[in-house]
PDB file of C-alpha atoms in Angstrom:
ATOM      1  CA  ARG A 159     -28.372 -14.690   5.431  1.00  0.00           C
ATOM      2  CA  ALA A 160     -25.480 -16.613   3.897  1.00  0.00           C
ATOM      3  CA  SER A 161     -25.604 -19.345   6.567  1.00  0.00           C
ATOM      4  CA  GLN A 162     -29.353 -19.726   6.043  1.00  0.00           C
ATOM      5  CA  LYS A 163     -28.621 -20.555   2.397  1.00  0.00           C
ATOM      6  CA  GLY A 164     -25.931 -23.068   3.326  1.00  0.00           C
ATOM      7  CA  ILE A 165     -23.052 -20.823   2.222  1.00  0.00           C
ATOM      8  CA  VAL A 166     -19.876 -21.252   4.272  1.00  0.00           C
ATOM      9  CA  ILE A 167     -17.765 -18.081   4.611  1.00  0.00           C
ATOM     10  CA  LYS A 168     -14.041 -18.676   5.023  1.00  0.00           C
ATOM     11  CA  LEU A 169     -12.035 -15.890   6.658  1.00  0.00           C
ATOM     12  CA  LEU A 170      -8.296 -15.228   6.345  1.00  0.00           C
ATOM     13  CA  SER A 171      -6.534 -12.907   8.813  1.00  0.00           C
ATOM     14  CA  GLY A 172      -5.093  -9.604   7.585  1.00  0.00           C
ATOM     15  CA  ASN A 173      -2.798  -7.132   9.311  1.00  0.00           C
ATOM     16  CA  HIS A 174      -5.682  -5.465  11.196  1.00  0.00           C
ATOM     17  CA  ASP A 175      -6.795  -8.740  12.779  1.00  0.00           C
ATOM     18  CA  PHE A 176      -3.836  -9.414  15.056  1.00  0.00           C
ATOM     19  CA  THR A 177      -3.002  -8.337  18.588  1.00  0.00           C
ATOM     20  CA  PHE A 178       0.491  -6.844  18.797  1.00  0.00           C
ATOM     21  CA  ASP A 179       1.305  -8.221  15.305  1.00  0.00           C
ATOM     22  CA  SER A 180       1.215 -11.776  16.654  1.00  0.00           C
ATOM     23  CA  THR A 181      -0.112 -14.281  14.140  1.00  0.00           C
ATOM     24  CA  GLU A 182      -0.888 -16.600  17.054  1.00  0.00           C
ATOM     25  CA  ASN A 183      -3.622 -14.352  18.424  1.00  0.00           C
ATOM     26  CA  THR A 184      -6.312 -13.165  16.037  1.00  0.00           C
ATOM     27  CA  THR A 185      -8.775 -10.659  17.450  1.00  0.00           C
ATOM     28  CA  SER A 186     -11.568  -9.355  15.236  1.00  0.00           C
ATOM     29  CA  ILE A 187     -11.972 -12.612  13.317  1.00  0.00           C
ATOM     30  CA  TYR A 188     -12.797 -14.543  16.509  1.00  0.00           C
ATOM     31  CA  THR A 189     -16.024 -12.561  16.716  1.00  0.00           C
ATOM     32  CA  PHE A 190     -17.115 -13.854  13.310  1.00  0.00           C
ATOM     33  CA  GLN A 191     -16.288 -17.441  14.240  1.00  0.00           C
ATOM     34  CA  GLU A 192     -19.212 -17.426  16.674  1.00  0.00           C
ATOM     35  CA  ILE A 193     -21.539 -17.106  13.669  1.00  0.00           C
ATOM     36  CA  GLN A 194     -22.762 -20.363  12.160  1.00  0.00           C
ATOM     37  CA  GLY A 195     -21.235 -21.063   8.751  1.00  0.00           C
ATOM     38  CA  VAL A 196     -18.016 -19.043   9.295  1.00  0.00           C
ATOM     39  CA  GLU A 197     -14.592 -20.728   9.302  1.00  0.00           C
ATOM     40  CA  LEU A 198     -11.112 -19.318   9.977  1.00  0.00           C
ATOM     41  CA  VAL A 199      -8.725 -20.817   7.397  1.00  0.00           C
ATOM     42  CA  ASN A 200      -5.307 -19.488   8.472  1.00  0.00           C
ATOM     43  CA  ASN A 201      -2.532 -21.861   7.307  1.00  0.00           C
ATOM     44  CA  LYS A 202      -4.997 -24.349   5.835  1.00  0.00           C
ATOM     45  CA  ILE A 203      -5.104 -25.974   2.397  1.00  0.00           C
ATOM     46  CA  LEU A 204      -8.586 -26.130   0.844  1.00  0.00           C
ATOM     47  CA  ASN A 205      -9.217 -28.435  -2.117  1.00  0.00           C
ATOM     48  CA  ILE A 206     -12.058 -27.015  -4.216  1.00  0.00           C
ATOM     49  CA  GLY A 207     -12.743 -28.025  -7.812  1.00  0.00           C
ATOM     50  CA  ASN A 208      -9.487 -28.226  -9.753  1.00  0.00           C
ATOM     51  CA  TYR A 209      -7.515 -26.139  -7.251  1.00  0.00           C
ATOM     52  CA  SER A 210      -5.755 -26.355  -3.912  1.00  0.00           C
ATOM     53  CA  PHE A 211      -6.051 -23.049  -2.074  1.00  0.00           C
ATOM     54  CA  TYR A 212      -3.101 -22.293   0.223  1.00  0.00           C
ATOM     55  CA  CYS A 213      -4.535 -19.867   2.785  1.00  0.00           C
ATOM     56  CA  LEU A 214      -1.762 -17.753   4.239  1.00  0.00           C
ATOM     57  CA  PRO A 215      -2.500 -15.003   6.808  1.00  0.00           C
ATOM     58  CA  TYR A 216      -0.580 -11.750   6.937  1.00  0.00           C
ATOM     59  CA  MET A 217       2.965 -12.177   8.252  1.00  0.00           C
ATOM     60  CA  LYS A 218       5.976  -9.892   8.569  1.00  0.00           C
ATOM     61  CA  ASP A 219       8.488 -12.445   7.276  1.00  0.00           C
ATOM     62  CA  PHE A 220       7.058 -14.108   4.179  1.00  0.00           C
ATOM     63  CA  GLY A 221      10.020 -16.485   4.019  1.00  0.00           C
ATOM     64  CA  GLU A 222       8.553 -18.377   6.974  1.00  0.00           C
ATOM     65  CA  ALA A 223       5.671 -19.475   4.722  1.00  0.00           C
ATOM     66  CA  LEU A 224       7.788 -21.335   2.132  1.00  0.00           C
ATOM     67  CA  PRO A 225       7.602 -24.792   3.803  1.00  0.00           C
ATOM     68  CA  PHE A 226       3.800 -24.450   3.884  1.00  0.00           C
ATOM     69  CA  LEU A 227       3.620 -23.272   0.243  1.00  0.00           C
ATOM     70  CA  ASN A 228       5.866 -26.156  -0.853  1.00  0.00           C
ATOM     71  CA  THR A 229       3.390 -28.727   0.469  1.00  0.00           C
ATOM     72  CA  PRO A 230       2.705 -30.905  -2.614  1.00  0.00           C
ATOM     73  CA  SER A 231      -0.705 -31.144  -4.255  1.00  0.00           C
ATOM     74  CA  SER A 232      -2.057 -33.069  -7.247  1.00  0.00           C
ATOM     75  CA  LEU A 233      -4.248 -30.050  -8.087  1.00  0.00           C
ATOM     76  CA  LYS A 234      -3.280 -26.628  -9.433  1.00  0.00           C
ATOM     77  CA  LYS A 235      -2.083 -24.419  -6.593  1.00  0.00           C
ATOM     78  CA  ILE A 236      -3.541 -21.026  -5.672  1.00  0.00           C
ATOM     79  CA  VAL A 237      -2.260 -18.798  -2.856  1.00  0.00           C
ATOM     80  CA  LEU A 238      -4.615 -16.557  -0.891  1.00  0.00           C
ATOM     81  CA  THR A 239      -2.759 -14.097   1.328  1.00  0.00           C
ATOM     82  CA  HIS A 240      -2.544 -10.512   2.607  1.00  0.00           C
ATOM     83  CA  GLY A 241       0.226  -7.909   2.410  1.00  0.00           C
ATOM     84  CA  ASN A 242       2.168  -5.326   0.408  1.00  0.00           C
ATOM     85  CA  VAL A 243       3.314  -6.259  -3.097  1.00  0.00           C
ATOM     86  CA  VAL A 244       6.499  -4.933  -4.693  1.00  0.00           C
ATOM     87  CA  GLY A 245       5.607  -2.775  -7.701  1.00  0.00           C
ATOM     88  CA  ALA A 246       1.966  -2.286  -6.727  1.00  0.00           C
ATOM     89  CA  VAL A 247       0.534   1.226  -6.729  1.00  0.00           C
ATOM     90  CA  ASP A 248      -0.861   2.445  -3.413  1.00  0.00           C
ATOM     91  CA  GLN A 249      -2.025   6.056  -3.005  1.00  0.00           C
ATOM     92  CA  LYS A 250      -0.183   6.966  -6.252  1.00  0.00           C
ATOM     93  CA  TYR A 251       3.142   5.567  -4.999  1.00  0.00           C
ATOM     94  CA  LYS A 252       4.837   2.320  -5.973  1.00  0.00           C
ATOM     95  CA  CYS A 253       5.495  -0.144  -3.170  1.00  0.00           C
ATOM     96  CA  GLU A 254       9.215  -0.865  -2.854  1.00  0.00           C
ATOM     97  CA  HIS A 255       8.924  -3.516  -0.128  1.00  0.00           C
ATOM     98  CA  GLY A 256       6.766  -6.579   0.399  1.00  0.00           C
ATOM     99  CA  ILE A 257       5.811  -9.737  -1.453  1.00  0.00           C
ATOM    100  CA  SER A 258       6.938 -10.234  -5.060  1.00  0.00           C
ATOM    101  CA  GLU A 259       6.316 -12.880  -7.696  1.00  0.00           C
ATOM    102  CA  VAL A 260       9.718 -14.438  -7.015  1.00  0.00           C
ATOM    103  CA  SER A 261       8.700 -14.960  -3.366  1.00  0.00           C
ATOM    104  CA  PHE A 262       6.504 -17.898  -4.406  1.00  0.00           C
ATOM    105  CA  PRO A 263       7.389 -21.445  -5.487  1.00  0.00           C
ATOM    106  CA  LYS A 264       7.337 -21.896  -9.277  1.00  0.00           C
ATOM    107  CA  ASP A 265       4.436 -24.378  -9.211  1.00  0.00           C
ATOM    108  CA  ILE A 266       1.942 -21.751  -7.988  1.00  0.00           C
ATOM    109  CA  ASP A 267      -0.686 -21.146 -10.682  1.00  0.00           C
ATOM    110  CA  LYS A 268      -2.447 -18.044  -9.334  1.00  0.00           C
ATOM    111  CA  ILE A 269      -1.939 -15.643  -6.422  1.00  0.00           C
ATOM    112  CA  PHE A 270      -4.657 -13.494  -4.855  1.00  0.00           C
ATOM    113  CA  ILE A 271      -3.602 -10.843  -2.337  1.00  0.00           C
ATOM    114  CA  GLY A 272      -5.562  -8.454  -0.137  1.00  0.00           C
ATOM    115  CA  HIS A 273      -4.353  -5.313   1.692  1.00  0.00           C
ATOM    116  CA  ILE A 274      -3.838  -2.582  -0.946  1.00  0.00           C
ATOM    117  CA  HIS A 275      -7.139  -0.822  -1.612  1.00  0.00           C
ATOM    118  CA  HIS A 276      -6.565  -0.198  -5.333  1.00  0.00           C
ATOM    119  CA  PRO A 277      -7.335  -3.337  -7.441  1.00  0.00           C
ATOM    120  CA  GLN A 278      -4.639  -4.223 -10.000  1.00  0.00           C
ATOM    121  CA  GLN A 279      -2.949  -7.095 -11.798  1.00  0.00           C
ATOM    122  CA  LEU A 280       0.807  -7.769 -11.676  1.00  0.00           C
ATOM    123  CA  ARG A 281       1.537 -10.782 -13.895  1.00  0.00           C
ATOM    124  CA  ASN A 282      -0.024 -13.776 -12.081  1.00  0.00           C
ATOM    125  CA  ILE A 283      -0.648 -11.745  -8.895  1.00  0.00           C
ATOM    126  CA  THR A 284      -4.182 -10.395  -8.541  1.00  0.00           C
ATOM    127  CA  LEU A 285      -4.459  -7.589  -5.993  1.00  0.00           C
ATOM    128  CA  LEU A 286      -8.091  -7.849  -4.999  1.00  0.00           C
ATOM    129  CA  GLY A 287      -8.511  -4.280  -3.756  1.00  0.00           C
ATOM    130  CA  SER A 288     -11.183  -3.290  -1.259  1.00  0.00           C
ATOM    131  CA  PRO A 289     -14.869  -4.035  -1.978  1.00  0.00           C
ATOM    132  CA  LEU A 290     -15.773  -0.389  -1.327  1.00  0.00           C
ATOM    133  CA  CYS A 291     -14.208   2.989  -0.588  1.00  0.00           C
ATOM    134  CA  HIS A 292     -13.183   3.253   3.070  1.00  0.00           C
ATOM    135  CA  THR A 293     -11.379   6.587   3.502  1.00  0.00           C
ATOM    136  CA  LYS A 294     -10.157   9.687   1.673  1.00  0.00           C
ATOM    137  CA  LYS A 295      -7.209   7.636   0.393  1.00  0.00           C
ATOM    138  CA  ASP A 296      -9.741   5.944  -1.925  1.00  0.00           C
ATOM    139  CA  MET A 297     -10.663   9.265  -3.505  1.00  0.00           C
ATOM    140  CA  ASN A 298     -12.002   9.247  -7.092  1.00  0.00           C
ATOM    141  CA  GLU A 299     -11.791   5.468  -7.481  1.00  0.00           C
ATOM    142  CA  PHE A 300     -14.896   3.874  -8.942  1.00  0.00           C
ATOM    143  CA  ASP A 301     -13.760   0.308  -9.659  1.00  0.00           C
ATOM    144  CA  ARG A 302     -14.220  -1.265  -6.230  1.00  0.00           C
ATOM    145  CA  GLY A 303     -15.770  -4.703  -5.960  1.00  0.00           C
ATOM    146  CA  PHE A 304     -14.848  -8.343  -5.529  1.00  0.00           C
ATOM    147  CA  VAL A 305     -13.438 -11.207  -7.590  1.00  0.00           C
ATOM    148  CA  VAL A 306     -15.221 -14.436  -8.518  1.00  0.00           C
ATOM    149  CA  LEU A 307     -13.068 -17.430  -9.519  1.00  0.00           C
ATOM    150  CA  ASP A 308     -14.553 -20.405 -11.366  1.00  0.00           C
ATOM    151  CA  CYS A 309     -12.855 -23.316  -9.574  1.00  0.00           C
ATOM    152  CA  LEU A 310     -13.314 -25.604 -12.581  1.00  0.00           C
ATOM    153  CA  THR A 311     -12.298 -23.409 -15.530  1.00  0.00           C
ATOM    154  CA  GLY A 312     -10.016 -20.930 -13.716  1.00  0.00           C
ATOM    155  CA  GLU A 313     -11.873 -17.981 -15.244  1.00  0.00           C
ATOM    156  CA  ILE A 314     -11.853 -14.782 -13.164  1.00  0.00           C
ATOM    157  CA  GLU A 315     -14.676 -12.243 -13.112  1.00  0.00           C
ATOM    158  CA  ARG A 316     -14.605  -8.905 -11.319  1.00  0.00           C
ATOM    159  CA  ILE A 317     -17.951  -7.632 -10.013  1.00  0.00           C
ATOM    160  CA  LYS A 318     -18.331  -3.991  -9.045  1.00  0.00           C
ATOM    161  CA  THR A 319     -20.241  -3.109  -5.898  1.00  0.00           C
ATOM    162  CA  ASP A 320     -22.648  -0.233  -5.348  1.00  0.00           C
ATOM    163  CA  TYR A 321     -21.202   1.897  -2.538  1.00  0.00           C
ATOM    164  CA  PRO A 322     -20.927   5.570  -1.487  1.00  0.00           C
ATOM    165  CA  SER A 323     -18.153   7.154  -3.560  1.00  0.00           C
ATOM    166  CA  PHE A 324     -15.406   9.528  -2.437  1.00  0.00           C
ATOM    167  CA  THR A 325     -14.995  12.275  -5.035  1.00  0.00           C
ATOM    168  CA  SER A 326     -13.020  15.514  -5.032  1.00  0.00           C
ATOM    169  CA  PHE A 327     -12.604  18.573  -7.200  1.00  0.00           C
ATOM    170  CA  THR A 328     -11.144  22.080  -7.124  1.00  0.00           C
ATOM    171  CA  ALA A 329     -13.268  25.146  -7.890  1.00  0.00           C
ATOM    172  CA  ASN A 330     -11.708  28.427  -9.011  1.00  0.00           C
ATOM    173  CA  SER A 331     -14.856  30.547  -8.831  1.00  0.00           C
ATOM    174  CA  LEU A 332     -18.297  30.604  -7.256  1.00  0.00           C
ATOM    175  CA  SER A 333     -19.984  29.786 -10.554  1.00  0.00           C
ATOM    176  CA  GLU A 334     -17.658  26.831 -11.121  1.00  0.00           C
ATOM    177  CA  LEU A 335     -18.295  25.588  -7.571  1.00  0.00           C
ATOM    178  CA  LYS A 336     -22.060  25.685  -8.133  1.00  0.00           C
ATOM    179  CA  GLU A 337     -21.738  23.942 -11.503  1.00  0.00           C
ATOM    180  CA  LEU A 338     -19.520  21.163 -10.119  1.00  0.00           C
ATOM    181  CA  LEU A 339     -21.725  20.581  -7.084  1.00  0.00           C
ATOM    182  CA  ASP A 340     -24.781  20.279  -9.340  1.00  0.00           C
ATOM    183  CA  LYS A 341     -22.986  17.488 -11.243  1.00  0.00           C
ATOM    184  CA  ALA A 342     -21.462  15.748  -8.211  1.00  0.00           C
ATOM    185  CA  ASP A 343     -22.668  12.398  -6.869  1.00  0.00           C
ATOM    186  CA  THR A 344     -24.050  13.710  -3.603  1.00  0.00           C
ATOM    187  CA  SER A 345     -25.137  10.230  -2.527  1.00  0.00           C
ATOM    188  CA  GLY A 346     -21.495   9.713  -1.507  1.00  0.00           C
ATOM    189  CA  TYR A 347     -18.816  11.935   0.019  1.00  0.00           C
ATOM    190  CA  VAL A 348     -17.639  15.043  -1.832  1.00  0.00           C
ATOM    191  CA  PHE A 349     -14.440  16.910  -0.927  1.00  0.00           C
ATOM    192  CA  VAL A 350     -14.229  20.416  -2.350  1.00  0.00           C
ATOM    193  CA  THR A 351     -11.143  22.632  -2.514  1.00  0.00           C
ATOM    194  CA  THR A 352     -11.576  26.301  -3.429  1.00  0.00           C
ATOM    195  CA  THR A 353      -8.855  28.673  -4.599  1.00  0.00           C
ATOM    196  CA  PHE A 354     -10.777  31.544  -3.011  1.00  0.00           C
ATOM    197  CA  PRO A 355     -11.874  32.118   0.630  1.00  0.00           C
ATOM    198  CA  LEU A 356     -14.609  29.816   1.890  1.00  0.00           C
ATOM    199  CA  LYS A 357     -16.391  32.761   3.507  1.00  0.00           C
ATOM    200  CA  ASP A 358     -17.376  33.795  -0.031  1.00  0.00           C
ATOM    201  CA  CYS A 359     -19.277  30.492  -0.466  1.00  0.00           C
ATOM    202  CA  SER A 360     -21.622  30.699   2.527  1.00  0.00           C
ATOM    203  CA  ASP A 361     -24.813  30.774   0.419  1.00  0.00           C
ATOM    204  CA  ILE A 362     -23.794  27.728  -1.646  1.00  0.00           C
ATOM    205  CA  ILE A 363     -22.620  25.817   1.445  1.00  0.00           C
ATOM    206  CA  SER A 364     -25.978  26.496   3.072  1.00  0.00           C
ATOM    207  CA  GLU A 365     -27.821  25.272  -0.031  1.00  0.00           C
ATOM    208  CA  TYR A 366     -26.017  21.893   0.093  1.00  0.00           C
ATOM    209  CA  LYS A 367     -25.905  21.548   3.896  1.00  0.00           C
ATOM    210  CA  ASN A 368     -27.903  18.283   3.883  1.00  0.00           C
ATOM    211  CA  TYR A 369     -25.262  16.445   1.833  1.00  0.00           C
ATOM    212  CA  ARG A 370     -21.933  14.894   2.883  1.00  0.00           C
ATOM    213  CA  ILE A 371     -19.761  17.670   1.450  1.00  0.00           C
ATOM    214  CA  PHE A 372     -16.488  18.784   3.036  1.00  0.00           C
ATOM    215  CA  TYR A 373     -14.813  22.070   2.162  1.00  0.00           C
ATOM    216  CA  ASP A 374     -11.255  23.296   2.265  1.00  0.00           C
ATOM    217  CA  GLU A 375      -9.555  26.365   0.849  1.00  0.00           C
ATOM    218  CA  ASN A 376      -6.217  26.313  -0.913  1.00  0.00           C
ATOM    219  CA  LEU A 377      -5.164  29.923  -1.275  1.00  0.00           C
ATOM    220  CA  PRO A 378      -2.206  30.901  -3.502  1.00  0.00           C
ATOM    221  CA  LYS A 379       0.173  31.454  -0.569  1.00  0.00           C
ATOM    222  CA  ILE A 380      -0.106  27.744   0.289  1.00  0.00           C
ATOM    223  CA  ASN A 381       0.789  26.532  -3.203  1.00  0.00           C
ATOM    224  CA  SER A 382       4.397  27.770  -3.045  1.00  0.00           C
ATOM    225  CA  SER A 383       5.518  24.824  -0.873  1.00  0.00           C
ATOM    226  CA  ARG A 384       4.541  21.973  -3.185  1.00  0.00           C
ATOM    227  CA  LEU A 385       6.812  19.508  -4.933  1.00  0.00           C
ATOM    228  CA  ASP A 386       6.101  17.851  -8.271  1.00  0.00           C
ATOM    229  CA  ILE A 387       6.515  14.229  -7.125  1.00  0.00           C
ATOM    230  CA  LYS A 388       6.323  11.509  -9.752  1.00  0.00           C
ATOM    231  CA  LEU A 389       5.351   7.891  -9.227  1.00  0.00           C
ATOM    232  CA  GLU A 390       8.760   6.416  -9.944  1.00  0.00           C
ATOM    233  CA  TYR A 391      10.690   8.628  -7.489  1.00  0.00           C
ATOM    234  CA  SER A 392      12.261   6.808  -4.544  1.00  0.00           C
ATOM    235  CA  ASP A 393      11.837   8.006  -0.958  1.00  0.00           C
ATOM    236  CA  ASP A 394      15.473   9.192  -0.835  1.00  0.00           C
ATOM    237  CA  PHE A 395      15.050  11.190  -4.058  1.00  0.00           C
ATOM    238  CA  VAL A 396      11.965  12.975  -2.708  1.00  0.00           C
ATOM    239  CA  VAL A 397      13.789  13.877   0.521  1.00  0.00           C
ATOM    240  CA  ASP A 398      16.809  15.186  -1.420  1.00  0.00           C
ATOM    241  CA  GLU A 399      14.581  17.305  -3.672  1.00  0.00           C
ATOM    242  CA  TYR A 400      12.769  18.746  -0.666  1.00  0.00           C
ATOM    243  CA  ILE A 401      16.034  19.636   1.067  1.00  0.00           C
ATOM    244  CA  GLU A 402      17.389  21.316  -2.055  1.00  0.00           C
ATOM    245  CA  GLN A 403      14.309  23.513  -2.434  1.00  0.00           C
ATOM    246  CA  TYR A 404      13.481  24.266   1.188  1.00  0.00           C
ATOM    247  CA  GLY A 405      16.758  23.856   3.095  1.00  0.00           C
ATOM    248  CA  GLU A 406      15.515  21.300   5.610  1.00  0.00           C
ATOM    249  CA  ASP A 407      17.903  19.125   7.600  1.00  0.00           C
ATOM    250  CA  LYS A 408      18.349  15.750   5.868  1.00  0.00           C
ATOM    251  CA  ILE A 409      19.132  13.723   9.001  1.00  0.00           C
ATOM    252  CA  ARG A 410      16.049  15.071  10.766  1.00  0.00           C
ATOM    253  CA  LEU A 411      13.765  14.306   7.827  1.00  0.00           C
ATOM    254  CA  LYS A 412      15.041  10.753   7.403  1.00  0.00           C
ATOM    255  CA  ASN A 413      14.636  10.078  11.113  1.00  0.00           C
ATOM    256  CA  LEU A 414      11.060  11.327  10.901  1.00  0.00           C
ATOM    257  CA  GLY A 415      10.510   8.925   7.970  1.00  0.00           C
ATOM    258  CA  LYS A 416      11.748   6.009  10.019  1.00  0.00           C
TER     259      LYS A 416
END
C-alpha cells in the first residue's frame, strides 16, 4: 500500500537481521528488498530536509563506526542505529553495557536508536521502543508506537499505535479474580497469578475460555525464595545477595551468568 502511494520505506538492519552476527550478510531484510519501494540503507548517508541521516546497522564494536560518523556534512547530523544504550531501562534493569552519548562525535545533533522495547529519552538519545507489544517482557506497557520527525523544524512527535496489550495482575480470592477479569482488556493478552490453587477457579476459567487469558498459581511456599532486587543493583551485587541468603556457590553462579 505504501509503494502504491509513492512512499519509499528505508530499512536499517538490527541484531535479528544478521546471519552468524555478520554485518556483511543480512537475512530477513533481503526479503523486503524484493518489494517495490523498499531500500536497505546500511552505512548510507541520506540528506533529507535540513538533516543528514547517518544510517548505522547493529554492530558489536561501535568504535568501528567512528570514521563513518565523522564524514562531514553541511547539514545537521542525525544518527539512526540499533543496539543497547548505557543507562537505558530494559525489563526493569539498567543497561550497563552498550552505546553511550560519549560514543558519538560532538557534532551529532540527534540520535535515534532501536532495540530496547521500552521507549525512553536519555539526553539527546531517543530510544524509539517497539511499535507494539511483542512478548511477556512488554507486560503492562501501554505507550508503544512510533516517532515522527519533522525534517525541516526538527520537531519530534510520538504516535501511539493500537495493538493487543499484555496485562497482568494477581488475585488473592475468587471474588477478586472475577472482579479483575471483568475489568481487564480481554482484546489483548491477560496473565493472571492466583495466590490460591487454580483448581478452585475452574468455573471462572470456563466462563472466560474464549479469551487469551493465561493462568498461573503462586502459592505461599514459592514466595520464600524471592529477593528484593532494585533497579540500581549491579549483577555482582545481586549474585552476592543471593549467595548470602541461599548459600549457593558463587563461582558456579557467575559461570552460569557468563
